[in-house]
Amino acid sequence: MQEEPAIERNKKIKASSWKQLSTLTHRSFVNMHRDIGYYWIRMALYVLISISIGILFFNIGTDHGTILERAKCVCFAYGFMICLSCGGLPFFIEEMKVFRRERFGGDYGEAVLVLSNFFSSFPYLVVISLLSGTIIYYMVKFHPGFPHHAFFCINLFCCLSVIETCMMIVASLVPNVLMGIGIGTGVIVFMMMASEIFRPVPDLPKFFWRYPVSYISFATWAIQGEYKNEMIGLEFDPLLPGNSKLKGETVLQTVFGVPLSHSKWWDLTALVFILLTHRLVLYMALKYKDRIASKFPRLHANKTLQHIVMRVSKAGERLSSSKRHDPQHSLSSQEGLRSPIP
């Protein structure tokens, strides 16, 4: 009798990390390109808002009254650009659903998703930053010079990248879109409150808002860097005719309270560091969320079981206590019953 050949199970061949990264990056890029709501509609909205800002602050000039107008234009531009980035949250939530299913199958890990998302969204964010930054910069007539224009676009790109990462962190933690929009918008507004968009940093309450929120807020570093990029080197007309012109450095220190102890490039470096920190937080959220969440049902079940045991034990104590304190009556003393013994 011949022995039947042993049937070996098909083992799943795991691709290399580079192959996983390249494949997932290409797939994510194709999805972004095909889905009109992912970046294309948002890109159109960015351009329309940039044109609107350029019309409102067209050719702002260097009069004394334009000092505050320049600051308002910077805050207005960054504030709207930041808020528009919340529109990508529904697509991130769908991407998280696909990721959980494929991670469960062992196709790739958390680090691959974090890197692939950054690489696939990089060209779109660059285009948005260049289009919006160029339209605003040349219509408003900000500080002339290509280095200033380049800083404006790079600073805007880093800001949008941080917001995209924040939205992905929220998408990885919330169960639905409505909760994600509420939490994501709240986090962004909370970070913006500790920046010059609403109040100068020196005027913020020192406890909590200035230390440490203003230091961990991406909007603080972005606005400060753009203020320095815009004001340093400019001269504004004096308030009274005949007086000397106001230097941009003096305006930064006296009007806006922006420190000049470090350059705008340090502000940009801090913004890049915040971006990397947010990506690390995203990786930690993807990696450990399910592990932490899996402990809560067990904890809840243990507490429920302990509560039931305590209730049963207390009910038993009350029952035994009531029996112990109840008076003992003979059968003959009970109404309707007589003792059988004469």
Coordinates of C-alpha atoms in Angstrom, one line a residue:
M1 CA 0.0 0.0 0.0
Q2 CA 1.5 3.3 -1.1
E3 CA 1.6 6.1 1.4
E4 CA -0.3 9.2 0.3
P5 CA 2.0 12.2 -0.1
A6 CA 1.8 14.7 2.7
I7 CA 0.0 17.9 1.8
E8 CA 1.9 20.9 2.9
R9 CA 0.0 24.0 3.9
N10 CA 0.6 27.0 1.7
K11 CA 2.7 29.4 3.7
K12 CA 2.2 33.1 3.1
I13 CA 5.4 34.7 1.9
K14 CA 5.9 38.0 3.6
A15 CA 7.2 40.7 1.4
S16 CA 10.2 42.8 2.4
S17 CA 9.7 46.1 4.2
W18 CA 10.8 48.1 1.2
K19 CA 8.3 46.2 -1.0
Q20 CA 5.5 46.8 1.5
L21 CA 6.3 50.5 1.7
S22 CA 6.5 51.0 -2.1
T23 CA 3.3 49.0 -2.8
L24 CA 1.3 50.7 -0.1
T25 CA 2.6 54.1 -1.1
H26 CA 1.6 53.5 -4.7
R27 CA -1.8 52.2 -3.7
S28 CA -2.5 55.2 -1.4
F29 CA -1.3 57.7 -4.0
V30 CA -3.6 56.1 -6.6
N31 CA -6.6 56.2 -4.2
M32 CA -5.9 59.9 -3.5
H33 CA -5.6 60.6 -7.2
R34 CA -8.9 58.8 -8.1
D35 CA -11.0 60.1 -5.2
I36 CA -12.1 63.6 -6.1
G37 CA -12.9 64.5 -2.5
Y38 CA -9.6 63.4 -1.1
Y39 CA -7.4 66.3 -2.2
W40 CA -8.8 67.8 -5.5
I41 CA -11.9 69.5 -3.9
R42 CA -9.8 70.7 -1.0
M43 CA -7.2 72.0 -3.4
A44 CA -9.8 74.0 -5.3
L45 CA -11.1 75.4 -2.0
Y46 CA -7.5 76.3 -1.0
V47 CA -7.0 78.2 -4.2
L48 CA -10.4 80.0 -3.9
I49 CA -9.7 81.1 -0.4
S50 CA -6.2 82.2 -1.3
I51 CA -7.6 84.4 -4.1
S52 CA -10.1 85.8 -1.6
I53 CA -7.4 86.6 0.9
G54 CA -5.3 88.2 -1.9
I55 CA -8.3 90.4 -2.9
L56 CA -9.0 91.5 0.7
F57 CA -5.4 92.4 1.4
F58 CA -4.3 93.3 -2.1
N59 CA -1.1 95.3 -2.4
I60 CA -1.0 96.0 1.3
G61 CA 1.9 98.5 1.3
T62 CA 4.1 99.8 4.2
D63 CA 1.9 102.5 5.7
H64 CA 1.7 102.6 9.5
G65 CA -1.8 101.3 9.5
T66 CA -0.7 98.2 7.5
I67 CA 1.3 96.8 10.4
L68 CA -1.8 95.2 12.0
E69 CA -3.3 94.4 8.6
R70 CA -0.2 92.3 7.8
A71 CA -0.6 90.4 11.0
K72 CA -4.3 89.9 10.4
C73 CA -3.6 88.6 6.9
V74 CA -1.0 86.1 8.2
C75 CA -3.4 84.8 10.9
F76 CA -6.3 84.8 8.5
A77 CA -4.4 82.8 5.9
Y78 CA -3.0 80.2 8.3
G79 CA -6.2 79.9 10.3
F80 CA -8.3 79.1 7.2
M81 CA -5.7 76.8 5.8
I82 CA -5.5 74.9 9.1
C83 CA -9.2 74.5 9.4
L84 CA -9.6 73.3 5.8
S85 CA -7.4 70.4 6.6
C86 CA -10.1 68.8 8.7
G87 CA -11.9 67.8 5.5
G88 CA -9.6 64.8 5.0
L89 CA -10.8 63.1 8.2
P90 CA -13.6 60.9 6.6
F91 CA -11.1 59.5 4.2
F92 CA -8.6 58.8 6.9
I93 CA -11.2 56.9 8.9
E94 CA -11.9 54.7 5.8
E95 CA -8.2 54.2 5.4
M96 CA -7.9 53.1 9.1
K97 CA -10.6 50.4 8.5
V98 CA -8.6 49.0 5.6
F99 CA -5.4 49.1 7.7
R100 CA -6.9 47.2 10.6
R101 CA -8.2 44.5 8.3
E102 CA -4.9 44.1 6.5
R103 CA -2.8 44.3 9.6
F104 CA -4.9 41.5 11.1
G105 CA -3.9 39.5 8.1
G106 CA -0.2 40.3 8.6
D107 CA 0.3 42.2 5.4
Y108 CA 2.2 45.1 6.9
G109 CA 2.7 47.0 10.1
E110 CA 2.2 50.4 11.7
A111 CA 5.5 51.9 10.6
V112 CA 4.8 51.1 6.9
L113 CA 1.4 52.8 7.1
V114 CA 2.8 56.0 8.7
L115 CA 5.6 56.3 6.2
S116 CA 3.5 55.4 3.1
N117 CA 0.8 57.9 4.1
F118 CA 3.4 60.7 4.4
F119 CA 5.1 59.9 1.1
S120 CA 1.8 59.5 -0.8
S121 CA 0.4 62.8 0.5
F122 CA 3.7 64.7 0.1
P123 CA 3.2 65.8 -3.5
Y124 CA -0.4 67.0 -2.9
L125 CA 0.6 69.0 0.2
V126 CA 3.5 70.5 -1.8
V127 CA 1.2 71.6 -4.6
I128 CA -1.3 73.0 -2.2
S129 CA 1.4 75.0 -0.3
L130 CA 3.0 76.3 -3.5
L131 CA -0.4 77.3 -5.1
S132 CA -1.8 78.9 -2.0
G133 CA 1.5 80.5 -0.8
T134 CA 2.3 82.0 -4.2
I135 CA -1.2 83.4 -4.7
I136 CA -1.3 85.0 -1.3
Y137 CA 2.3 86.2 -1.3
Y138 CA 2.3 88.0 -4.6
M139 CA -1.3 89.4 -4.4
V140 CA -0.8 90.8 -0.9
K141 CA 2.8 92.0 -1.8
F142 CA 4.5 90.5 1.2
H143 CA 8.2 91.0 2.0
P144 CA 9.8 90.9 -1.5
G145 CA 12.4 88.3 -2.3
F146 CA 12.5 84.6 -3.2
P147 CA 13.8 83.4 0.2
H148 CA 10.9 85.0 2.0
H149 CA 8.5 83.4 -0.5
A150 CA 10.1 80.0 -0.1
F151 CA 9.9 80.3 3.7
F152 CA 6.2 81.2 3.5
C153 CA 5.5 78.1 1.4
I154 CA 7.7 75.7 3.5
N155 CA 6.2 77.0 6.7
L156 CA 2.7 76.4 5.3
F157 CA 3.6 72.9 4.1
C158 CA 4.8 71.9 7.6
C159 CA 1.6 73.3 9.1
L160 CA -0.6 71.3 6.8
S161 CA 1.5 68.2 7.4
V162 CA 1.1 68.5 11.2
I163 CA -2.7 68.9 10.8
E164 CA -2.9 65.9 8.5
T165 CA -1.1 63.9 11.1
C166 CA -3.4 65.1 13.8
M167 CA -6.4 64.1 11.8
M168 CA -4.9 60.6 11.3
I169 CA -4.3 60.3 15.0
V170 CA -8.0 61.2 15.7
A171 CA -9.1 58.8 12.9
S172 CA -7.2 56.0 14.5
L173 CA -8.9 56.5 17.9
V174 CA -12.6 57.4 17.2
P175 CA -15.3 55.0 16.0
N176 CA -17.1 57.2 13.6
V177 CA -16.9 60.3 11.4
L178 CA -19.1 62.6 13.5
M179 CA -17.1 62.0 16.7
G180 CA -13.9 62.4 14.7
I181 CA -14.9 65.8 13.3
G182 CA -15.8 67.1 16.7
I183 CA -12.7 65.9 18.5
G184 CA -10.4 66.8 15.6
T185 CA -11.8 70.4 15.3
G186 CA -11.5 70.8 19.1
V187 CA -7.9 69.7 19.1
I188 CA -7.0 72.1 16.3
V189 CA -8.8 75.1 17.9
F190 CA -7.2 74.3 21.2
M191 CA -3.8 74.4 19.7
M192 CA -4.5 77.6 17.8
M193 CA -5.7 79.4 21.0
A194 CA -2.2 79.4 22.4
S195 CA -0.8 81.3 19.4
E196 CA -0.7 84.8 18.1
I197 CA -3.8 84.1 16.0
F198 CA -5.9 85.1 19.1
R199 CA -3.5 86.8 21.5
P200 CA 0.2 87.6 21.7
V201 CA 2.0 84.9 23.6
P202 CA 3.3 87.3 26.3
D203 CA -0.3 88.2 27.1
L204 CA -1.4 84.6 27.7
P205 CA -1.9 83.3 31.2
K206 CA 1.4 81.8 32.3
F207 CA -0.1 78.8 33.9
F208 CA -1.0 76.1 31.4
W209 CA -1.7 78.3 28.3
R210 CA 1.8 79.8 28.1
Y211 CA 3.6 77.0 29.8
P212 CA 3.5 74.4 28.3
V213 CA 0.7 74.7 25.7
S214 CA 2.2 77.6 23.7
Y215 CA 5.4 75.6 23.4
I216 CA 3.8 72.4 22.1
S217 CA 1.4 74.2 19.8
F218 CA 2.4 74.1 16.1
A219 CA 0.5 77.3 15.4
T220 CA 2.7 79.3 17.8
W221 CA 5.9 78.4 16.0
A222 CA 4.3 78.8 12.6
I223 CA 2.9 82.3 13.2
Q224 CA 6.1 83.5 15.0
G225 CA 8.3 82.3 12.2
E226 CA 6.1 84.0 9.5
Y227 CA 6.0 87.2 11.5
K228 CA 9.8 87.3 11.5
N229 CA 9.9 86.3 7.9
E230 CA 7.5 89.2 7.1
M231 CA 8.6 92.0 9.5
I232 CA 12.4 91.7 9.8
G233 CA 14.1 94.0 7.2
L234 CA 10.9 96.0 6.5
E235 CA 10.5 99.7 7.4
F236 CA 7.1 101.2 8.0
D237 CA 6.0 104.9 7.7
P238 CA 5.9 106.7 11.0
L239 CA 2.7 107.6 12.8
L240 CA 3.5 111.3 12.7
P241 CA 5.1 112.9 9.6
G242 CA 8.7 113.8 10.2
N243 CA 9.5 111.0 12.6
S244 CA 11.9 108.2 11.7
K245 CA 10.5 105.1 10.1
L246 CA 9.6 102.1 12.2
K247 CA 11.7 99.0 11.8
G248 CA 10.1 95.7 11.6
E249 CA 12.2 94.3 14.4
T250 CA 10.9 97.0 16.7
V251 CA 7.3 96.3 15.7
L252 CA 7.8 92.6 16.5
Q253 CA 9.1 93.2 20.0
T254 CA 6.8 96.1 21.0
V255 CA 3.5 95.3 19.3
F256 CA 3.5 91.5 18.9
G257 CA 5.8 90.5 21.7
V258 CA 7.7 88.1 19.4
P259 CA 11.2 87.3 20.8
L260 CA 14.2 87.9 18.5
S261 CA 16.5 85.6 20.5
H262 CA 16.3 83.0 17.8
S263 CA 15.8 83.3 14.0
K264 CA 12.8 82.2 11.9
W265 CA 14.7 79.1 10.9
W266 CA 14.7 77.9 14.5
D267 CA 10.9 78.4 14.5
L268 CA 10.7 76.3 11.4
T269 CA 13.0 73.6 12.9
A270 CA 10.6 73.5 16.0
L271 CA 7.7 73.0 13.6
V272 CA 9.5 70.1 11.8
F273 CA 10.2 68.6 15.2
I274 CA 6.5 68.8 16.2
L275 CA 5.7 67.1 12.8
L276 CA 8.0 64.2 13.6
T277 CA 6.6 64.0 17.1
H278 CA 3.1 63.8 15.8
R279 CA 4.1 61.0 13.4
L280 CA 5.6 59.1 16.3
V281 CA 2.4 59.6 18.3
L282 CA 0.4 58.2 15.3
Y283 CA 2.6 55.2 15.2
M284 CA 2.1 54.6 19.0
A285 CA -1.6 55.0 18.6
L286 CA -1.8 52.5 15.8
K287 CA 0.4 50.0 17.6
Y288 CA -1.0 50.1 21.1
K289 CA -4.6 51.2 20.8
D290 CA -6.0 47.7 20.4
R291 CA -3.9 46.3 23.2
I292 CA -5.0 49.0 25.6
A293 CA -8.6 48.8 24.5
S294 CA -8.6 45.0 25.0
K295 CA -7.9 45.4 28.7
F296 CA -10.9 47.6 29.4
P297 CA -13.6 45.0 28.7
R298 CA -11.7 42.6 31.0
L299 CA -11.5 45.3 33.6
H300 CA -15.2 46.1 33.2
A301 CA -16.1 42.4 33.4
N302 CA -14.0 41.9 36.6
K303 CA -15.7 44.9 38.2
T304 CA -19.1 43.7 37.2
L305 CA -18.4 40.2 38.6
Q306 CA -17.1 41.7 41.9
H307 CA -20.2 43.9 42.1
I308 CA -22.5 40.9 41.6
V309 CA -20.6 38.9 44.2
M310 CA -20.8 41.8 46.7
R311 CA -24.6 42.1 46.1
V312 CA -25.1 38.4 46.6
S313 CA -23.1 38.4 49.8
K314 CA -24.9 41.4 51.1
A315 CA -28.3 39.9 50.3
G316 CA -27.2 36.7 52.1
E317 CA -26.1 38.7 55.1
R318 CA -29.4 40.6 55.2
L319 CA -31.4 37.3 54.9
S320 CA -29.4 35.6 57.7
S321 CA -29.7 38.7 59.9
S322 CA -33.5 38.9 59.4
K323 CA -33.8 35.2 60.4
R324 CA -31.6 35.6 63.4
H325 CA -33.6 38.6 64.8
D326 CA -37.2 37.3 64.0
P327 CA -39.0 36.0 67.2
Q328 CA -39.7 32.3 67.2
H329 CA -43.4 31.4 67.6
S330 CA -44.9 28.0 68.4
L331 CA -47.3 26.4 66.0
S332 CA -50.1 26.6 68.6
S333 CA -49.7 30.3 68.9
Q334 CA -50.2 30.9 65.2
E335 CA -53.7 31.8 64.1
G336 CA -55.7 29.0 62.6
L337 CA -53.3 26.3 63.8
R338 CA -53.7 24.1 66.9
S339 CA -51.1 21.9 68.5
P340 CA -51.9 18.2 67.9
I341 CA -50.9 17.5 71.6
P342 CA -54.0 17.8 73.9

